[in-house]
Coordinates of C-alpha atoms in Angstrom, one line a residue:
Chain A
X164 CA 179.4 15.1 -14.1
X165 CA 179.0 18.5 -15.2
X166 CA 175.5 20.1 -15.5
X167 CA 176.0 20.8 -19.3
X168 CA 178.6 18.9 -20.8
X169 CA 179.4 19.6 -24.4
X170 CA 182.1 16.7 -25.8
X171 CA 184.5 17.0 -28.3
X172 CA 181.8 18.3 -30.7
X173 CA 182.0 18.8 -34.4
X174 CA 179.4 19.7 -37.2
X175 CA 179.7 19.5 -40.9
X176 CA 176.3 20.5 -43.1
X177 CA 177.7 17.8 -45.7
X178 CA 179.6 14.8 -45.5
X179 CA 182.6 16.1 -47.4
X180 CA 182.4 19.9 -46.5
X181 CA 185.0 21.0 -43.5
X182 CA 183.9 21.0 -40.2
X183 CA 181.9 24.3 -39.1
X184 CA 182.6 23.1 -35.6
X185 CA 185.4 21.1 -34.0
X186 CA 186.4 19.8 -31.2
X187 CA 184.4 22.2 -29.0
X188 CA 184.8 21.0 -25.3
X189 CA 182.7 23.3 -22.5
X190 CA 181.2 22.6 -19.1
X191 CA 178.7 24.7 -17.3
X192 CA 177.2 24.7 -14.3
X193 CA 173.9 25.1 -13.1
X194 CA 172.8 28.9 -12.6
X195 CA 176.3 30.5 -14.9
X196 CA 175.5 33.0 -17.2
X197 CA 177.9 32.3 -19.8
X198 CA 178.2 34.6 -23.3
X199 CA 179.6 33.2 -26.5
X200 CA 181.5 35.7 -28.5
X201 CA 183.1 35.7 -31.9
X202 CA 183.4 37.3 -35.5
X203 CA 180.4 36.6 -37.9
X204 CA 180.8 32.7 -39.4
X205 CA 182.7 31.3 -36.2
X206 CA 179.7 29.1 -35.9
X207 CA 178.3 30.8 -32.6
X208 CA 175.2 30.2 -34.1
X209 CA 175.6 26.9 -35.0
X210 CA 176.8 25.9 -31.6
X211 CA 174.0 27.2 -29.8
X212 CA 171.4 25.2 -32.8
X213 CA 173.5 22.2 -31.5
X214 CA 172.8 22.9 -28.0
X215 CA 169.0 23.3 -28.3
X216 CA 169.0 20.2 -30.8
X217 CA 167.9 22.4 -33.8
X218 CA 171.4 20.8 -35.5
X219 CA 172.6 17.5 -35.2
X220 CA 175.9 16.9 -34.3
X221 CA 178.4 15.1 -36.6
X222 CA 180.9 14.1 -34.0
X223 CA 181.2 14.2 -30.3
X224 CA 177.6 16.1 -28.4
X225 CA 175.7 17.9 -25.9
X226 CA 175.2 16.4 -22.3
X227 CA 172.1 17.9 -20.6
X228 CA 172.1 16.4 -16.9
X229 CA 173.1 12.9 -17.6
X230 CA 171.1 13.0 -20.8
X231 CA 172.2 13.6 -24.3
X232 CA 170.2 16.2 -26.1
X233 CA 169.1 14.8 -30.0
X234 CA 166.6 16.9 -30.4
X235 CA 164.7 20.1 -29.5
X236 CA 162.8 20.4 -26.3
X237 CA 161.4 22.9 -24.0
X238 CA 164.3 22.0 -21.5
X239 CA 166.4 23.9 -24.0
X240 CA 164.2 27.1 -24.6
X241 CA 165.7 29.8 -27.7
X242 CA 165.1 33.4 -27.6
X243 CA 165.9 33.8 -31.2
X244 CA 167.8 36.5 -32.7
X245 CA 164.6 37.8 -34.9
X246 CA 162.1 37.2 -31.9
X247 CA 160.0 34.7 -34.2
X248 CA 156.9 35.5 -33.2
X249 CA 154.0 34.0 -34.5
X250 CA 152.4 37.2 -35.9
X251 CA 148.6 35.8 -36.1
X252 CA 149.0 35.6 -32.3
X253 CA 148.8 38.4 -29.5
X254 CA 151.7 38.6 -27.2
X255 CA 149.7 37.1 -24.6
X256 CA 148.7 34.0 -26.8
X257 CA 152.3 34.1 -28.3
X258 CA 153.2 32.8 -24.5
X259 CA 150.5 30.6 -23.9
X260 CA 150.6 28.7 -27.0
X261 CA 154.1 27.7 -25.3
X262 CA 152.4 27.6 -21.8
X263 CA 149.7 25.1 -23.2
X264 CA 152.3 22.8 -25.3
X265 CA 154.6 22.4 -22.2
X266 CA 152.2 22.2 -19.2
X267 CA 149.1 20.9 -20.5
X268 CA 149.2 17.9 -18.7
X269 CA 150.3 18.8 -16.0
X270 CA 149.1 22.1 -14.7
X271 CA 145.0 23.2 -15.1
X272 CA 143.8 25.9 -17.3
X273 CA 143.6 28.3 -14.7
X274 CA 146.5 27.8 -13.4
X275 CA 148.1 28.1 -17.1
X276 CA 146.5 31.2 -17.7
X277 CA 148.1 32.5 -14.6
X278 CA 151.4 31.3 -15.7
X279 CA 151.6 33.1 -18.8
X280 CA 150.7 36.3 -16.8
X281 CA 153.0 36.0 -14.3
X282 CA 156.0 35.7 -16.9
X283 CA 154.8 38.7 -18.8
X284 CA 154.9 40.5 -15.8
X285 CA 158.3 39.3 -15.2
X286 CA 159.5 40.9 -18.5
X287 CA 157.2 44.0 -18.2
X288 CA 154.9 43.5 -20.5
X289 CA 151.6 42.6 -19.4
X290 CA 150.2 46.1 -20.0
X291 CA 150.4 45.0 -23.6
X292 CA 149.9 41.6 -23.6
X293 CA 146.4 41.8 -26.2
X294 CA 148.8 44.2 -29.3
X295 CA 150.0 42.0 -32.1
X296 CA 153.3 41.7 -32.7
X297 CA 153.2 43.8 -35.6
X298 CA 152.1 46.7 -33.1
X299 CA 155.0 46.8 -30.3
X300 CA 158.6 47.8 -30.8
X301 CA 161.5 45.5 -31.5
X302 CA 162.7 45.6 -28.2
X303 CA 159.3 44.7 -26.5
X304 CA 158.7 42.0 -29.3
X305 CA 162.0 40.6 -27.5
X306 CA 160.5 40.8 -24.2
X307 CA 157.8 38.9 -25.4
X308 CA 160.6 36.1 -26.8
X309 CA 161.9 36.2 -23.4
X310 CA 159.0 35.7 -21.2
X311 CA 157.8 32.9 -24.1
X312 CA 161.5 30.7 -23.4
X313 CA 161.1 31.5 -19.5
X314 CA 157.8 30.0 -19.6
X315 CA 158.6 26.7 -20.3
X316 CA 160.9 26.9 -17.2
X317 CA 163.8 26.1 -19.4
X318 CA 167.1 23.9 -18.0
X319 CA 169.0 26.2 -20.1
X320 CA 168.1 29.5 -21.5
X321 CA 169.7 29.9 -24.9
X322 CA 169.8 33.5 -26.3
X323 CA 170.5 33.7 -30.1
X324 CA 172.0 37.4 -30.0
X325 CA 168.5 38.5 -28.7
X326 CA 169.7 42.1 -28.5
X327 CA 171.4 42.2 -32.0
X328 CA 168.8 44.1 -33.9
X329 CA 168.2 46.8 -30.7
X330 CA 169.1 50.4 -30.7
X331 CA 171.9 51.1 -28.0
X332 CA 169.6 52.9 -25.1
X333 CA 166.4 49.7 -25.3
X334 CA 169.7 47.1 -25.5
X335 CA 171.1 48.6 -22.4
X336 CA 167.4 48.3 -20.7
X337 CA 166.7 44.9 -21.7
X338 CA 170.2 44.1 -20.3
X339 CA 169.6 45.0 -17.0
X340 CA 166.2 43.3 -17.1
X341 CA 167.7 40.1 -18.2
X342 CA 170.3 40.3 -15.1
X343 CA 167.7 40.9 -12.4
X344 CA 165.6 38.0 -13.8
X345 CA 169.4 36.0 -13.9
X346 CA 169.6 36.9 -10.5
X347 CA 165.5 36.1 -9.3
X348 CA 165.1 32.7 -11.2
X349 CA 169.1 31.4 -11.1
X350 CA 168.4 30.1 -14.5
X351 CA 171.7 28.7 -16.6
X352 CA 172.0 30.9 -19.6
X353 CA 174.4 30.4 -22.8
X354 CA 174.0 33.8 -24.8
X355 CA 175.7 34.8 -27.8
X356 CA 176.7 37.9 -29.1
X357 CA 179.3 39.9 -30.8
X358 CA 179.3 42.9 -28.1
X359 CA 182.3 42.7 -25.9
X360 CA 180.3 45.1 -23.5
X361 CA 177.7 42.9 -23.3
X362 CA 179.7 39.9 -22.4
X363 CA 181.2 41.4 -19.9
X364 CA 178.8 43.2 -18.1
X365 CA 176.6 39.8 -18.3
X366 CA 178.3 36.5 -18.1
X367 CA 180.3 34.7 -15.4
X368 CA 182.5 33.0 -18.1
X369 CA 183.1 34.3 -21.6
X370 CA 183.6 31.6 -24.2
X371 CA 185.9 33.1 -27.2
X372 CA 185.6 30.7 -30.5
X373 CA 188.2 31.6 -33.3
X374 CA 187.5 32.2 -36.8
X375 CA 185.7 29.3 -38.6
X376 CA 186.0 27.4 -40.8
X377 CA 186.9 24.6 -38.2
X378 CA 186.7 27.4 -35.3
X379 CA 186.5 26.3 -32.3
X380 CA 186.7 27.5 -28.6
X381 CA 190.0 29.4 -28.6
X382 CA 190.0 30.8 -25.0
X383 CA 187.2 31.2 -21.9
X384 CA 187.7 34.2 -19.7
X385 CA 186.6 34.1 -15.7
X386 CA 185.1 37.5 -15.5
X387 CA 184.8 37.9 -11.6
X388 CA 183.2 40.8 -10.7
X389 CA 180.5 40.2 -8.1
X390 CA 176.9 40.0 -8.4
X391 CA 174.7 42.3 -8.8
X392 CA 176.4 44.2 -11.2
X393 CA 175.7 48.2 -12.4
X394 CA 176.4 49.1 -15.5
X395 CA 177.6 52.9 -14.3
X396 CA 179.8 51.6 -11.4
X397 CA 181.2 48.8 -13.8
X398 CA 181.9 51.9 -16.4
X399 CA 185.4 52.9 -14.6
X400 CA 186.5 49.5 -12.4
X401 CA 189.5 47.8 -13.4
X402 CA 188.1 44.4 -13.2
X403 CA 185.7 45.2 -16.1
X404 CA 188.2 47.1 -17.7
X405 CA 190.5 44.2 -17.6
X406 CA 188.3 42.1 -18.8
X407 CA 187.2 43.7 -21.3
X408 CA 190.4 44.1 -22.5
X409 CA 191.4 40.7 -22.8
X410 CA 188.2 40.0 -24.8
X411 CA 189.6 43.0 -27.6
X412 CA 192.9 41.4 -27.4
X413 CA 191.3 38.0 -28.3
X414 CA 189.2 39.2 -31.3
X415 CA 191.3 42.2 -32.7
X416 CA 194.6 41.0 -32.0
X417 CA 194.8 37.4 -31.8
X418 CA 192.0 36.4 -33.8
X419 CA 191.3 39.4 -36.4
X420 CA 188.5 38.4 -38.8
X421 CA 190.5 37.1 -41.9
X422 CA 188.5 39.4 -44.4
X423 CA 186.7 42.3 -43.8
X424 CA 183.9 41.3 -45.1
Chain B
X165 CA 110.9 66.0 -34.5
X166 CA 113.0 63.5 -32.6
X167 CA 115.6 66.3 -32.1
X168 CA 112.7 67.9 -29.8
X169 CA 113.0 65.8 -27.4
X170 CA 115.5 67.4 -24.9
X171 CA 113.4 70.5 -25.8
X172 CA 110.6 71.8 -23.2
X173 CA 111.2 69.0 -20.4
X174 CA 114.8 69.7 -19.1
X175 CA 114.1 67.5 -16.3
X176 CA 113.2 64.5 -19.1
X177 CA 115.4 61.5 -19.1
X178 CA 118.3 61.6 -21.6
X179 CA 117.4 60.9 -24.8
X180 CA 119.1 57.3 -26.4
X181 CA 121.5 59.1 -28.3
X182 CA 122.2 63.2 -27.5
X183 CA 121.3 65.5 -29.5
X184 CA 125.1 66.6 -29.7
X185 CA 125.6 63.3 -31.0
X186 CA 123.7 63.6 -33.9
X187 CA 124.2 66.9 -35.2
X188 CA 128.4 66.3 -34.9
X189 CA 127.3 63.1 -37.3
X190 CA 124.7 65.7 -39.5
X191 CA 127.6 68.0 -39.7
X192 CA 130.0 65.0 -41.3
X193 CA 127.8 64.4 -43.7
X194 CA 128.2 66.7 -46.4
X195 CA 132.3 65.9 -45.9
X196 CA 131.5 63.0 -46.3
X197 CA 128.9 62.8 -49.6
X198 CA 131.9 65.7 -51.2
X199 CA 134.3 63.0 -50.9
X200 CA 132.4 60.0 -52.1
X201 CA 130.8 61.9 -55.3
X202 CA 134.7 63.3 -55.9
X203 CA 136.0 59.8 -56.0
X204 CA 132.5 58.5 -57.9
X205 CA 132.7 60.8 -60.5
X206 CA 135.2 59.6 -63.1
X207 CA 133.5 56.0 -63.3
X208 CA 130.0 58.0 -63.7
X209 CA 131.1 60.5 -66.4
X210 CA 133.1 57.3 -68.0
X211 CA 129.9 55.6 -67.8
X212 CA 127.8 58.3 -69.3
X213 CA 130.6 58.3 -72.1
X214 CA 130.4 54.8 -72.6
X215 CA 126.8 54.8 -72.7
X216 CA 126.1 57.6 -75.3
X217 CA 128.4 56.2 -77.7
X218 CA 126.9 53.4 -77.7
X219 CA 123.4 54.8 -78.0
X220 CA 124.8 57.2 -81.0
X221 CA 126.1 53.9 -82.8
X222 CA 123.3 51.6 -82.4
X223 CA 120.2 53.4 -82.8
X224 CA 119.6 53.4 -85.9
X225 CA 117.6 51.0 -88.0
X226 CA 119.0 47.8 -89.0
X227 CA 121.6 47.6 -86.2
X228 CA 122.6 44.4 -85.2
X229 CA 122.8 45.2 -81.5
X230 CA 120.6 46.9 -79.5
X231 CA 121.0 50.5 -78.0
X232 CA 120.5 51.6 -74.6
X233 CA 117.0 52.5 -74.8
X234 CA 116.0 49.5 -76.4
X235 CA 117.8 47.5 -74.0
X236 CA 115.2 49.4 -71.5
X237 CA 112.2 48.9 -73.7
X238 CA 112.7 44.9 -74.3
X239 CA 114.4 44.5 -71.1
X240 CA 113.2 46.6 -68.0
X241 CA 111.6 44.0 -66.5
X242 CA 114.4 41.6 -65.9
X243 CA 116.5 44.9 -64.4
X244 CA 113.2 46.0 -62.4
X245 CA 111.8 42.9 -61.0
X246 CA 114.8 40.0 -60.3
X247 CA 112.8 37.6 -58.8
X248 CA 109.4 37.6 -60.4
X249 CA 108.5 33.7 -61.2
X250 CA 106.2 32.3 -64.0
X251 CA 106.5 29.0 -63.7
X252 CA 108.5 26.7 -65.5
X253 CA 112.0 28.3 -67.3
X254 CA 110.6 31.7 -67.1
X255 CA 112.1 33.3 -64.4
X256 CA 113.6 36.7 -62.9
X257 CA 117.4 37.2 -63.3
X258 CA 117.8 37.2 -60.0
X259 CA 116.5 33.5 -59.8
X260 CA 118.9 32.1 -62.7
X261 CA 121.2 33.7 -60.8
X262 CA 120.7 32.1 -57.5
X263 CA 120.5 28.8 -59.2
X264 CA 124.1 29.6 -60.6
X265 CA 125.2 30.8 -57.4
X266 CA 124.4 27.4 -55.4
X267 CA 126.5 25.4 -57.6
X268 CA 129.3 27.5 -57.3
X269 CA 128.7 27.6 -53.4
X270 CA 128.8 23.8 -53.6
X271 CA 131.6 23.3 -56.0
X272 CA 133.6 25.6 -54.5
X273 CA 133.1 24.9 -51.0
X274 CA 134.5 21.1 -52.2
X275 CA 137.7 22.5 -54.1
X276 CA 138.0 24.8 -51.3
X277 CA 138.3 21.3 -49.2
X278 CA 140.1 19.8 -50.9
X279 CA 142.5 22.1 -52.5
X280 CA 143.8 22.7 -48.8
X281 CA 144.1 19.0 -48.2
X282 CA 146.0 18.2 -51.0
X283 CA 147.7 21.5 -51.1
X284 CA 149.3 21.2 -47.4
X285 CA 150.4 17.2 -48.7
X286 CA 152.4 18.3 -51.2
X287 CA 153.6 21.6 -49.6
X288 CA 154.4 19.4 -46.5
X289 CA 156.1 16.2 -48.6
X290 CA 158.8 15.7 -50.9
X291 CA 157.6 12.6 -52.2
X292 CA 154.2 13.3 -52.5
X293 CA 155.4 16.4 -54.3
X294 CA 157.6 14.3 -57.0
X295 CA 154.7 12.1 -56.8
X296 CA 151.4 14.6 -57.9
X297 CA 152.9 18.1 -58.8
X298 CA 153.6 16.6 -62.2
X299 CA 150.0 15.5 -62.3
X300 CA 148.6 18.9 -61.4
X301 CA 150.4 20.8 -63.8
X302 CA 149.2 18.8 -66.6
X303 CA 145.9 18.4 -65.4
X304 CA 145.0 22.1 -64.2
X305 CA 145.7 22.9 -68.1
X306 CA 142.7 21.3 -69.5
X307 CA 139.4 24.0 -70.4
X308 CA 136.9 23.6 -67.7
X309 CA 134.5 22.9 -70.1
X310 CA 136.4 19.8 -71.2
X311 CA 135.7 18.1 -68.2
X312 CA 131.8 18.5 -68.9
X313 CA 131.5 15.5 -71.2
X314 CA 133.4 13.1 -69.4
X315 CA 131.5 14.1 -65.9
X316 CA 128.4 13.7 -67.8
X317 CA 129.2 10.3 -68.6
X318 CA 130.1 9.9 -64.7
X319 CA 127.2 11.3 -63.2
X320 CA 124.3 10.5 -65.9
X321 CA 122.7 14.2 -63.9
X322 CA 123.1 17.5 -65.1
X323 CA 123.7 18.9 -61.5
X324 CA 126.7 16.9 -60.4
X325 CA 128.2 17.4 -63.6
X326 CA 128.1 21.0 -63.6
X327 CA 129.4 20.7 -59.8
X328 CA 132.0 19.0 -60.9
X329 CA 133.1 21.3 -63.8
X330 CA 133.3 24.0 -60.8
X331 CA 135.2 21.9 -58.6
X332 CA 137.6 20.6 -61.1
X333 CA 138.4 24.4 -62.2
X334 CA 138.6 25.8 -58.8
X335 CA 140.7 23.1 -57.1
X336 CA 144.3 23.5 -59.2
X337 CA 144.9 27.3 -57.7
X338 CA 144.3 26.3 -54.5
X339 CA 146.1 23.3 -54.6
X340 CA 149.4 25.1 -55.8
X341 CA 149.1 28.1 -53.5
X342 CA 148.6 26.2 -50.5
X343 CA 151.5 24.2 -51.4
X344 CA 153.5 27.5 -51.8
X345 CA 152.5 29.1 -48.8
X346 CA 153.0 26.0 -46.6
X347 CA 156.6 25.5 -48.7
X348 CA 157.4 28.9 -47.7
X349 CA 156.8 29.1 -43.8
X350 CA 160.0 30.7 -42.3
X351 CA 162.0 28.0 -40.4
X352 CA 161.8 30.7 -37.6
X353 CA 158.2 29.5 -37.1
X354 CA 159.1 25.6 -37.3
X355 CA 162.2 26.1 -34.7
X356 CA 159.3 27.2 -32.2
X357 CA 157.2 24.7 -33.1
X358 CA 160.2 21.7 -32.3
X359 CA 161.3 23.9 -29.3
X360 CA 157.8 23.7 -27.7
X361 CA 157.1 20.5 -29.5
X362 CA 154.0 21.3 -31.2
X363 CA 153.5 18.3 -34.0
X364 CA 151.1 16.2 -36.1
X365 CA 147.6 18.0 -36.7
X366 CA 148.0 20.4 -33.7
X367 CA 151.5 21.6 -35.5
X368 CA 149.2 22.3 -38.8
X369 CA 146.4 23.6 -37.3
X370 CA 148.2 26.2 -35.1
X371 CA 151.5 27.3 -37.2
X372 CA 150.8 26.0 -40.8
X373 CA 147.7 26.7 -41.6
X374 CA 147.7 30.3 -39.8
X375 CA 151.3 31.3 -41.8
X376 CA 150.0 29.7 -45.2
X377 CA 146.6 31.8 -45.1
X378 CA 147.7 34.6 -47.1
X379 CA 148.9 32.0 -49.9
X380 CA 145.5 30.2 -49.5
X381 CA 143.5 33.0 -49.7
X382 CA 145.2 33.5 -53.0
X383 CA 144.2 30.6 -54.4
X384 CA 140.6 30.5 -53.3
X385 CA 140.2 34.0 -54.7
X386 CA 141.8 33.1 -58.3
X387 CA 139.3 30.3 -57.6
X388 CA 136.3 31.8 -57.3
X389 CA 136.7 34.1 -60.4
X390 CA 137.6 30.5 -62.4
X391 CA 134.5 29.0 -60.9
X392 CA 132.2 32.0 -62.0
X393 CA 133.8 32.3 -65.5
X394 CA 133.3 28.3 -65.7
X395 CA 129.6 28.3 -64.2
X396 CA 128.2 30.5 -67.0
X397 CA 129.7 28.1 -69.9
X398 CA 128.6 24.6 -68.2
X399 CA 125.3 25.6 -67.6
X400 CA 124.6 26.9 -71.5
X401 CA 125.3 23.1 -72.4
X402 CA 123.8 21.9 -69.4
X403 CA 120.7 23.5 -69.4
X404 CA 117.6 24.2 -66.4
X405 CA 117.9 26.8 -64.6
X406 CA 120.8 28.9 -64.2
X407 CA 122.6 32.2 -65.4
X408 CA 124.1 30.8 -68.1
X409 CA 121.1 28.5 -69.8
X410 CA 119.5 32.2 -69.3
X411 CA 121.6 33.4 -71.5
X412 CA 121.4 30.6 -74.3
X413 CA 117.9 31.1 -74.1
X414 CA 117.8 34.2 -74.9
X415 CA 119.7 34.0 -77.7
X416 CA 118.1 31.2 -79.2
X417 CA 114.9 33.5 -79.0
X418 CA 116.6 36.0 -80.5
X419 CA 116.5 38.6 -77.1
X420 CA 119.7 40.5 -77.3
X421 CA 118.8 42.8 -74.7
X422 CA 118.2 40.2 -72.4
X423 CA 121.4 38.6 -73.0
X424 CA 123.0 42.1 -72.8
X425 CA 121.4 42.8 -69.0
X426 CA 122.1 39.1 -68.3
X427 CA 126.3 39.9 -69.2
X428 CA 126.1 43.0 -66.8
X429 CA 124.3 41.2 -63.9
X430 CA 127.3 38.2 -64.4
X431 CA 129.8 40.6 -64.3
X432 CA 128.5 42.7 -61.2
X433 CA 127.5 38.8 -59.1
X434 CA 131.4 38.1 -60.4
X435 CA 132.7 41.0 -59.1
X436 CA 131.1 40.4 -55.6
X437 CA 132.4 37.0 -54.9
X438 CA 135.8 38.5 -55.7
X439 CA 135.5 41.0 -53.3
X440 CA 133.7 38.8 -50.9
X441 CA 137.0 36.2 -50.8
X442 CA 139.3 38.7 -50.7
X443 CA 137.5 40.4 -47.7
X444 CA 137.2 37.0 -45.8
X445 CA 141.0 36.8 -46.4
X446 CA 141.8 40.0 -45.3
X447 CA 139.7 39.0 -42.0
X448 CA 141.3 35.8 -41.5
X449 CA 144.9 36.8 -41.8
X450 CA 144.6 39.7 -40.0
X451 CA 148.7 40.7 -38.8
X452 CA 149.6 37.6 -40.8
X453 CA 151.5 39.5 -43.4
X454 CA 152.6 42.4 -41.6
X455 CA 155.5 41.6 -39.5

């Protein structure tokens, strides 16, 4: 059995409206970086909301080692696309309020407090752990969604396009810090995004869904370049290229978005 | 004097604060007292305008109301001495006032309660929404003052009654804003709360109530000014002490200059409860808005 097992899944928001979602069939395993990519509405979104248990599924479901996921948990932990930060809280209490939920049982305040410390360090930010959200940059209020799902030592790290909303240069930095903590912590992500660069430079398989409605996986791409990777060596090899490639031919070619909309 | 103290002795201990200090604040000053009579001076030359055409139309004899000067001559020493007491009903303003101010304190602090209570309910459930908004909207329509009979009747006391009045006006804005403000926190905020599964009273106390507080403080601020405006008209039924029996007094002695002092002090105590809810608010949901 795989690690994460998602079975001939299908989701409809009403009984007679088409399927979003259909027979989606994936299998990760533990410690794969893998990147879901498609136009706007190929429910990418949805998909990943089925995985964290957000969504319920209509047919088929989601498999999370040995047991089926119904509803959210902090097995599952979302970096979401608008860093939903609770904007009363500092960044430091943004991560502890997560720290507290999922480990208050089990680990002493002390020990808690160090926790949280140790993950902002992990993304970088403990130098402004006390600022508001309001007061730090997009990019570091991502950070502080990042270190907030790491926290709860997550099964599965689900990324909702965390980097959508970032300007090219802090996307390309938050990139390379979400590989080296890929590589430090061998945690199993499922990010999605619409940036073919991205999903190259990121994932060890790239999951392609076709236009919705009813889109579903349409093709998964091996990308096998070794680890660790760098994005100005990647620039000119022909493994990346290829890749890449293949990922343009799928969207532009293959699967052009019906309408521009 | 106390600048001379670094003087002389050089080898004398600091002084608390350095004389550097203080003449970089002294210097400020007159910025300062520029800026604050620039920005003053329209309400004070308004005032002055206000003021002398009112004096020009109402001192002359037979004048119904009272001009400024008179006001000063009948009046001064309810505007000099506030809490001068003679036994009995004859007391300072600021006395009435105080009385006023402790039923308000008490009503509101109950439809405060309340209002939050029932507010988060009915922002929180559909049914209980179907169930009472209906009743609200009906309800929160009736004059405060209407209520005054009927509470009479309940409580058989003048205090409760007038308690209630307050709470009975102040509660409907709170109620509906709560329930707006809780209706309206983003899903964004609930998705974290199921991810780290934060629910029951912990889930309101950490993400509801926190991203409903700008809504709340809404309510409790068009509360407040409800509760004031209602205070002053239960109280001239009601009797005792208070502001608004003050008033009734007055003008069934015939003292229209105390009733005219009495409407400014209402009107200033008003104004300060306004701005004393909205300040708490500001303080409380600090970064809650800005995003």
């Amino acid at each position: 059995m795989a690690f994460l097992e998602i079975t001939d899944l299908a989701v409809r928001f009403k009984p007679t409206a088409p399927r979003v979602l259909r027979e989606v069939r994936l299998k990760i395993d533990p410690g794969e970086y893998i990147a879901i990519i498609g136009h706007s509405g190929c429910g990418k979104s949805t998909l990943l909301n089925v995985i964290a248990g957000l969504l319920p599924a209509s047919e088929g479901g989601v498999v999370l080692e040995g047991k089926e996921v119904f509803e959210p948990g902090p097995d599952r932990a979302v970096v979401f696309q608008n860093h939903s930060l609770l904007p009363w809280l500092t960044c430091r209490e943004n991560v502890r309020i997560a720290v507290d939920q999922v480990f208050g049982a089990s680990k002493s305040r002390a020990e808690r407090a160090d926790w949280v410390d140790q993950n902002l360090a992990l993304v970088h930010m403990l130098p402004a752990a006390d600022k508001r959200p309001a007061e730090i940059s997009g990019g570091m209020k991502q950070r502080i969604g990042i270190a907030r799902a790491l926290a709860m030592q997550p099964k599965v790290l689900l990324l909702d396009e965390p980097f959508g909303a970032l300007d090219a240069l802090t996307r390309a930095h938050l990139q390379d810090q979400v590989m080296e903590i890929h590589a430090r912590l061998g945690t199993t992500v499922i990010m999605i995004t619409h940036d073919v660069d991205e999903a190259v430079l990121l994932s060890d398989r790239i999951v392609m869904m076709t236009n919705g409605p009813e889109a579903t996986i349409g093709e998964v791409l091996d990308v096998a370049i070794p680890r660790p990777r760098d994005r100005l060596a990647l620039a000119a090899d022909p493994r990346f290229l290829a890749a890449r490639a293949k990922v343009m031919e799928f969207l532009y070619a293959r699967h052009a978005r019906p309408e521009a909309a | 004097m106390s600048l001379s103290l670094t003087g002389g002795n050089s080898a004398a201990a600091a002084p608390l604060i350095s004389k550097d200090a203080v003449l970089a604040f002294v210097r400020t000053l007159p910025a300062v007292t520029a800026r604050g009579i620039a920005r003053s001076a329209p309400l004070v030359a308004m005032l002055v305008v206000i003021f002398a055409i009112w004096q020009f139309a109402a001192d002359h004899p037979g004048a119904s109301l009272p001009a400024p000067t008179k006001i000063w001559a009948d009046s001064s020493e309810l505007i000099l001495h506030p809490f001068y007491d003679r036994g009995g009903l004859d007391k300072g303003l600021g006395l009435h006032l105080f009385a006023s101010l402790q039923r308000v304190a008490l009503g509101f602090a109950l439809a405060g309660i309340a209002g939050i209570a029932l507010g988060m309910l009915v922002g929180t459930s559909e049914v209980a929404m179907r169930g009472l908004d209906p009743i609200f909207q009906v309800l929160r329509t009736v004059p405060p003052l209407a209520w005054l009979p009927l509470s009479l009747a309940a409580f058989r006391d003048a205090q409760p009654s007038a308690i209630f009045v307050i709470f009975i006006t102040a509660v409907w804005p709170v109620i509906i804003n709560t329930a707006v403000g809780v209706r309206n926190v983003p899903q964004d905020y609930r998705n974290v709360a199921r991810v780290i599964r934060l629910s029951g009273p912990k889930y309101f106390a950490k993400i509801i109530l926190p991203a409903a507080a700008p809504y709340i403080f809404t309510g409790l601020r068009i509360g407040i000014g409800l509760s004031w405006l209602a205070i002053v008209a239960a109280e001239m039924l009601i009797g005792g002490v208070g502001i608004g029996f003050f008033i009734w007094d007055a003008w069934n002695s015939s003292n229209i200059s105390d009733i005219i002092v009495a409407l400014i002090y209402v009107g200033l105590v008003g104004y300060c409860l306004d701005r004393l809810v909205a300040l708490s608010g500001r303080i409380v949901t600090r970064g809650t808005t800005a995003n």
